[in-house]
Amino acid sequence: MEISADNLAVKPVQWKRYTPAILAAVVGTLIALGASFAVSSWESRLDELKLQEIAEDYRQTLNSSIENATNILFTLRANYSSADRPIGRTEFQAYAKDLRSRLPGLRNTGWAPHVTRQQRAAFEQAVREEGFADFEIWERDEKGNRIRARDRDEFLPILFPDPQEYTKQIIGFDMYSEPIRAHATARARLTGRPSATPPINLITKEEPDGFMAFVPVYPKFAGPHDPQRIPDGFMYGVFGTAPMIENILGAKTLPAGLDIYFLNPKAPAGQRGIFWYPSRTRLQPAAAPTEDSMRAARHWSGQIRIADQEWTAIFAPTGELAGGRLSWQAIIVFGVGLLITAMIVIYLLVSLKRTVRLERLTGELREATAKLQRESVKVTRLASLDSMTGLANRATFSARLAETFAAARRDDRHFAVFCLDLDHFKEVNDTLGHPSGDLLLQIVAERLRAVVGIHDLIARLGGDEFAILVVDASDRPLLASIAARIRNALKRRYDLDGEEAQVSASLGISIYDTETASPDAMLVEADLALYQTKHDGRDGYSFYSTSLERKARDRLAMSEEIRAAIANDELEVYYQPQVEISSGRIVGMEALLRWNHPQRGLLLPASFLPIAVTTGAIHSIGQWVLEQVCQQIGRWQREGIDPPRLAISISAAQLKAVNTLDEQIRETAARYAIDPGRIEIELTEAALIESNKIRTDIIPDLQALGISVAIDDFGIGYSLLALLRTHPLDRLKIARQFMPNLLTEPGDAAIVRAALVLAREFGMEAIAEGVETADQLAFLLSAGCRFAQGSYFSRPVPADEASALLQAGSISRPPAAKPADSVRLLVG
């Protein structure tokens, strides 16, 4: 607050304040004695007030600055928690170094993860693989020697220390092994707030000239603080007491003339002293005093808060602030009557002015405090909003939903919850960049505000997921119209700083019912309805019904059955031959998965693989199929059969989890003593794009092993010719979807001919899938296709029937002797 000269002007005072001066002049010598005493008392009172004022300024400065210093841990925690991927050592140390450079007194910071007894071995191995070959979780024994940490339920090893030069010295130290540090982390875990140790011996320095502060880190999007919840770990900071306090007080314009003695009130007598800060007015160095000597002299004491700890600070005046000098005014009053009276009057006037100034400053301090409280209210409000869109955040939405739910139960009111997310939003981030994605989310927020009622609540739950609380509404047609308005508003094109994008939205709606269990249950119901919308093709909305819950349970049951199918040997690999059209020679086989379900019979992949992808079981199934194919190749070779290439389909989901596919195939082939070149990998166009995102050398590494790589279902996906140019493939498989209408739809025929030309231009073999008739085969042969696969030659068969086909070596299925008229029309 700015203080002007007008603020300090002395207002007219009442005559009664001049009573001491008037009495001094009238009474004479007797008043001189009284005045002498009054002056001395008044000086003492002013000295005390001044001491208290200055000491309180010091204390408040120290408290606010130390709080800001310890709050640096919140910054570290926010940086760690808000990242959309795990923070690495180098990234953490770079960020921490920047913070440390701006905060003198912060010696080092670090990240210590929470490790359980069961996780210890895997954790230590992971760090060793990171480059710390001798890494282990360690502690100090009673003599201070470094030893391997004793076995216990939980560990808190230092993993990312900063500065970097301390890494080898302190990495792996278990802070749970040392009682003072362990107690501080326990308090932080209990309260969710920073906690501090008393001054302690540091690992890097033996004398106790610093303290540590800890703050717990919980998983992203964790709920409200729960003392029983186990944190991911702790961010910590090590603060040097002397440099931190000297920097704080040196950076502030504070009156000089105070010695400050810091002590730990909880420490034993004789060990309470922490740090002595001598006044800047001292011309000569002075030895640090004792607590008793400081308290015996004139002083003022107050509490300094260090996170959840409190230190006591004793402020002792020096120089002019020390007071205690003999009042020369009192001597003159006693010796020279009138002169003393005059001086007393002057002094009282001056003192009165100073008192008025103190009172005014006190009033201004109250006003500043009130302003600070108002700003605090603003900060609290901002904490309830999503920083990117200005919408309510998840916590605010959950609280409002709980209130609305309770009101509906109490007053028989109605409302609905919408869950919404953007279709293919990830493609915007991947193609245009995250800044454009952020701008799109902000535009989405603006459009939602424009179409949703002013009494309804819109929230961004995270990523591209939004929720809307629609109050006083339960009529399905009304809610459907709201959903339609939202859908239409979000489908409009987006101008992203010169780039155009278009996304749609999928919505799920849950309507409050008296049988609804809880607010969270409504969110689950809306989410199930959202899942149904995506299952139906996205860009729409669905209402929750009990049938959706049954479908979710069925999907869960199916996912459990899929996992059991591998263990129970219910899966089986069928084989379908790939034939050279001109000769009928079998040139390859495709491995196709079947499930001998104990209740539902033989199931095709389309009925269970989508669920396996969503549950992650696809990775186990993929490895199982590879094992079976390699084993079968080895079995055929031992039987004297020379099998052709066997094709295995690899999905995009498998590529995301296995970024060393070449190593996986090489190791599996070696286990069964077969040549990896016997295997062909089929990738859909989507999987081909995904492989390019993961590693640009996946396909060359496979081809280096002799493995043939084919693009499957060509023509129905992205058909990105640039990828074919930069990733030369061995074979192009024309999708079976074009075969049924090949002779009647000119568009399908044109696509097939174009695919054949494209294959020849890129030096790839082309094979047509799904061939079922002689007329289709005649068209393919006339269009220049050499290879085909389909039920016209053979349906997919078990391994024993495939053995018979391979022993025969060929399948004679001639094309139509005379192509149909439609065929001649398309190829002529």
Coordinates of N, CA, C and O in Angstrom, one line a residue, residues 274-331:
I274 N 19.5 -22.7 17.2 CA 19.6 -23.0 15.7 C 20.5 -22.1 15.0 O 21.4 -22.6 14.3
F275 N 20.3 -20.8 15.1 CA 21.0 -19.8 14.3 C 21.0 -18.5 15.0 O 19.9 -18.1 15.6
W276 N 22.1 -17.7 14.9 CA 22.1 -16.4 15.5 C 22.4 -15.4 14.3 O 23.4 -15.6 13.6
Y277 N 21.5 -14.4 14.2 CA 21.6 -13.4 13.1 C 21.9 -12.1 13.8 O 21.0 -11.5 14.3
P278 N 23.2 -11.6 13.8 CA 23.5 -10.4 14.4 C 23.0 -9.2 13.6 O 22.9 -9.2 12.4
S279 N 22.8 -8.1 14.3 CA 22.3 -6.9 13.7 C 23.3 -6.3 12.7 O 24.6 -6.4 12.9
R280 N 22.8 -5.7 11.6 CA 23.7 -5.1 10.6 C 24.4 -3.8 11.2 O 25.3 -3.3 10.6
T281 N 23.9 -3.4 12.3 CA 24.5 -2.1 12.9 C 25.8 -2.5 13.7 O 26.5 -1.5 14.1
R282 N 26.0 -3.7 13.9 CA 27.3 -4.1 14.7 C 28.5 -3.8 13.8 O 28.6 -4.3 12.7
L283 N 29.4 -3.1 14.4 CA 30.6 -2.8 13.6 C 31.7 -3.9 13.8 O 32.6 -4.0 12.9
Q284 N 31.6 -4.6 14.9 CA 32.6 -5.7 15.1 C 31.9 -7.0 15.3 O 30.8 -7.0 15.8
P285 N 32.5 -8.1 14.8 CA 31.8 -9.4 15.0 C 31.6 -9.7 16.5 O 32.4 -9.3 17.3
A286 N 30.6 -10.4 16.8 CA 30.3 -10.7 18.2 C 30.0 -12.2 18.3 O 29.4 -12.8 17.3
A287 N 30.4 -12.8 19.4 CA 30.1 -14.2 19.6 C 28.6 -14.5 19.8 O 27.9 -13.6 20.3
A288 N 28.1 -15.6 19.4 CA 26.7 -15.9 19.5 C 26.3 -16.1 21.0 O 27.0 -16.7 21.7
P289 N 25.2 -15.4 21.4 CA 24.9 -15.5 22.8 C 24.1 -16.8 23.1 O 23.8 -17.6 22.2
T290 N 23.8 -17.0 24.4 CA 23.0 -18.2 24.8 C 21.5 -17.7 24.9 O 21.2 -16.5 24.9
E291 N 20.6 -18.7 24.9 CA 19.2 -18.4 25.0 C 18.9 -17.6 26.3 O 18.2 -16.7 26.3
D292 N 19.6 -18.1 27.4 CA 19.3 -17.4 28.7 C 19.7 -16.0 28.7 O 19.0 -15.1 29.2
S293 N 20.9 -15.7 28.1 CA 21.3 -14.3 28.1 C 20.5 -13.4 27.2 O 20.2 -12.3 27.5
M294 N 19.9 -14.0 26.1 CA 19.0 -13.2 25.3 C 17.7 -12.9 26.1 O 17.2 -11.8 26.0
R295 N 17.2 -13.9 26.8 CA 15.9 -13.7 27.5 C 16.1 -12.8 28.7 O 15.2 -12.1 29.1
A296 N 17.3 -12.8 29.3 CA 17.6 -11.9 30.5 C 17.6 -10.5 30.1 O 17.2 -9.6 30.9
A297 N 17.9 -10.1 28.9 CA 18.0 -8.7 28.4 C 16.6 -8.4 27.8 O 15.7 -9.2 27.7
R298 N 16.5 -7.1 27.4 CA 15.3 -6.6 26.8 C 15.1 -7.3 25.5 O 16.0 -7.3 24.6
H299 N 13.9 -7.9 25.2 CA 13.7 -8.6 24.0 C 12.2 -8.7 23.7 O 11.4 -8.4 24.5
W300 N 11.9 -9.3 22.5 CA 10.6 -9.6 22.1 C 10.7 -11.0 21.4 O 11.6 -11.2 20.6
S301 N 9.8 -11.9 21.6 CA 9.9 -13.2 21.0 C 8.6 -13.5 20.2 O 7.5 -13.0 20.6
G302 N 8.7 -14.3 19.2 CA 7.6 -14.7 18.4 C 7.9 -16.0 17.7 O 9.0 -16.5 17.7
Q303 N 6.8 -16.6 17.1 CA 7.0 -17.9 16.5 C 7.2 -17.8 15.0 O 6.6 -17.0 14.3
I304 N 8.2 -18.6 14.5 CA 8.5 -18.6 13.1 C 8.0 -20.0 12.6 O 8.5 -21.0 13.1
R305 N 7.2 -20.0 11.6 CA 6.6 -21.3 11.1 C 7.4 -21.9 9.9 O 7.6 -21.2 8.9
I306 N 7.9 -23.1 10.1 CA 8.6 -23.8 9.1 C 7.7 -25.0 8.7 O 7.8 -26.0 9.4
A307 N 6.9 -24.8 7.6 CA 6.0 -25.9 7.3 C 5.1 -26.2 8.5 O 4.3 -25.3 8.9
D308 N 5.1 -27.4 9.0 CA 4.3 -27.7 10.2 C 5.1 -27.6 11.5 O 4.5 -28.0 12.5
Q309 N 6.2 -27.0 11.5 CA 7.0 -26.9 12.7 C 7.1 -25.4 13.1 O 6.8 -24.5 12.2
E310 N 7.4 -25.2 14.3 CA 7.5 -23.8 14.8 C 8.8 -23.6 15.5 O 9.2 -24.4 16.4
W311 N 9.5 -22.6 15.1 CA 10.7 -22.2 15.8 C 10.4 -20.9 16.6 O 9.5 -20.2 16.3
T312 N 11.2 -20.7 17.6 CA 11.0 -19.4 18.4 C 12.1 -18.5 18.0 O 13.3 -18.9 17.9
A313 N 11.8 -17.2 17.7 CA 12.8 -16.2 17.4 C 12.8 -15.2 18.5 O 11.7 -14.6 18.9
I314 N 13.9 -14.9 19.1 CA 14.1 -13.9 20.1 C 14.8 -12.7 19.5 O 15.8 -12.8 18.9
F315 N 14.1 -11.5 19.5 CA 14.6 -10.3 18.9 C 15.1 -9.4 20.0 O 14.3 -9.0 20.9
A316 N 16.4 -9.1 20.0 CA 17.0 -8.2 21.0 C 17.5 -6.9 20.3 O 18.2 -7.0 19.3
P317 N 17.1 -5.7 20.8 CA 17.6 -4.5 20.2 C 19.0 -4.2 20.5 O 19.6 -4.6 21.5
T318 N 19.6 -3.5 19.5 CA 21.0 -3.1 19.7 C 21.1 -1.6 19.3 O 20.2 -1.0 18.7
G319 N 22.2 -0.9 19.7 CA 22.4 0.5 19.3 C 21.2 1.4 19.8 O 20.8 1.3 21.0
E320 N 20.7 2.2 18.9 CA 19.7 3.1 19.3 C 18.4 2.4 19.8 O 17.7 3.0 20.6
L321 N 18.1 1.3 19.2 CA 16.9 0.6 19.7 C 17.0 0.0 21.1 O 16.0 -0.4 21.7
A322 N 18.2 -0.1 21.6 CA 18.4 -0.8 22.9 C 17.8 0.0 24.0 O 17.4 -0.6 25.0
G323 N 17.7 1.3 23.9 CA 17.1 2.1 25.0 C 17.9 2.0 26.3 O 19.1 1.7 26.3
G324 N 17.3 2.2 27.4 CA 17.9 2.0 28.7 C 18.9 3.1 29.1 O 19.6 3.1 30.1
R325 N 18.9 4.2 28.2 CA 19.9 5.3 28.5 C 19.2 6.3 29.5 O 17.9 6.4 29.5
L326 N 20.0 7.0 30.1 CA 19.5 8.0 31.1 C 18.8 9.2 30.4 O 19.4 9.7 29.4
S327 N 17.6 9.6 30.8 CA 16.8 10.6 30.1 C 17.4 12.0 30.5 O 17.2 12.5 31.6
W328 N 18.0 12.6 29.5 CA 18.6 14.0 29.8 C 17.4 15.0 30.0 O 17.6 16.0 30.8
Q329 N 16.3 14.8 29.4 CA 15.1 15.7 29.6 C 14.7 15.7 31.1 O 14.4 16.7 31.7
A330 N 14.8 14.5 31.7 CA 14.3 14.4 33.1 C 15.3 15.2 34.0 O 14.9 15.8 35.0
I331 N 16.6 15.1 33.7 CA 17.6 15.8 34.5 C 17.4 17.3 34.4 O 17.5 18.1 35.4

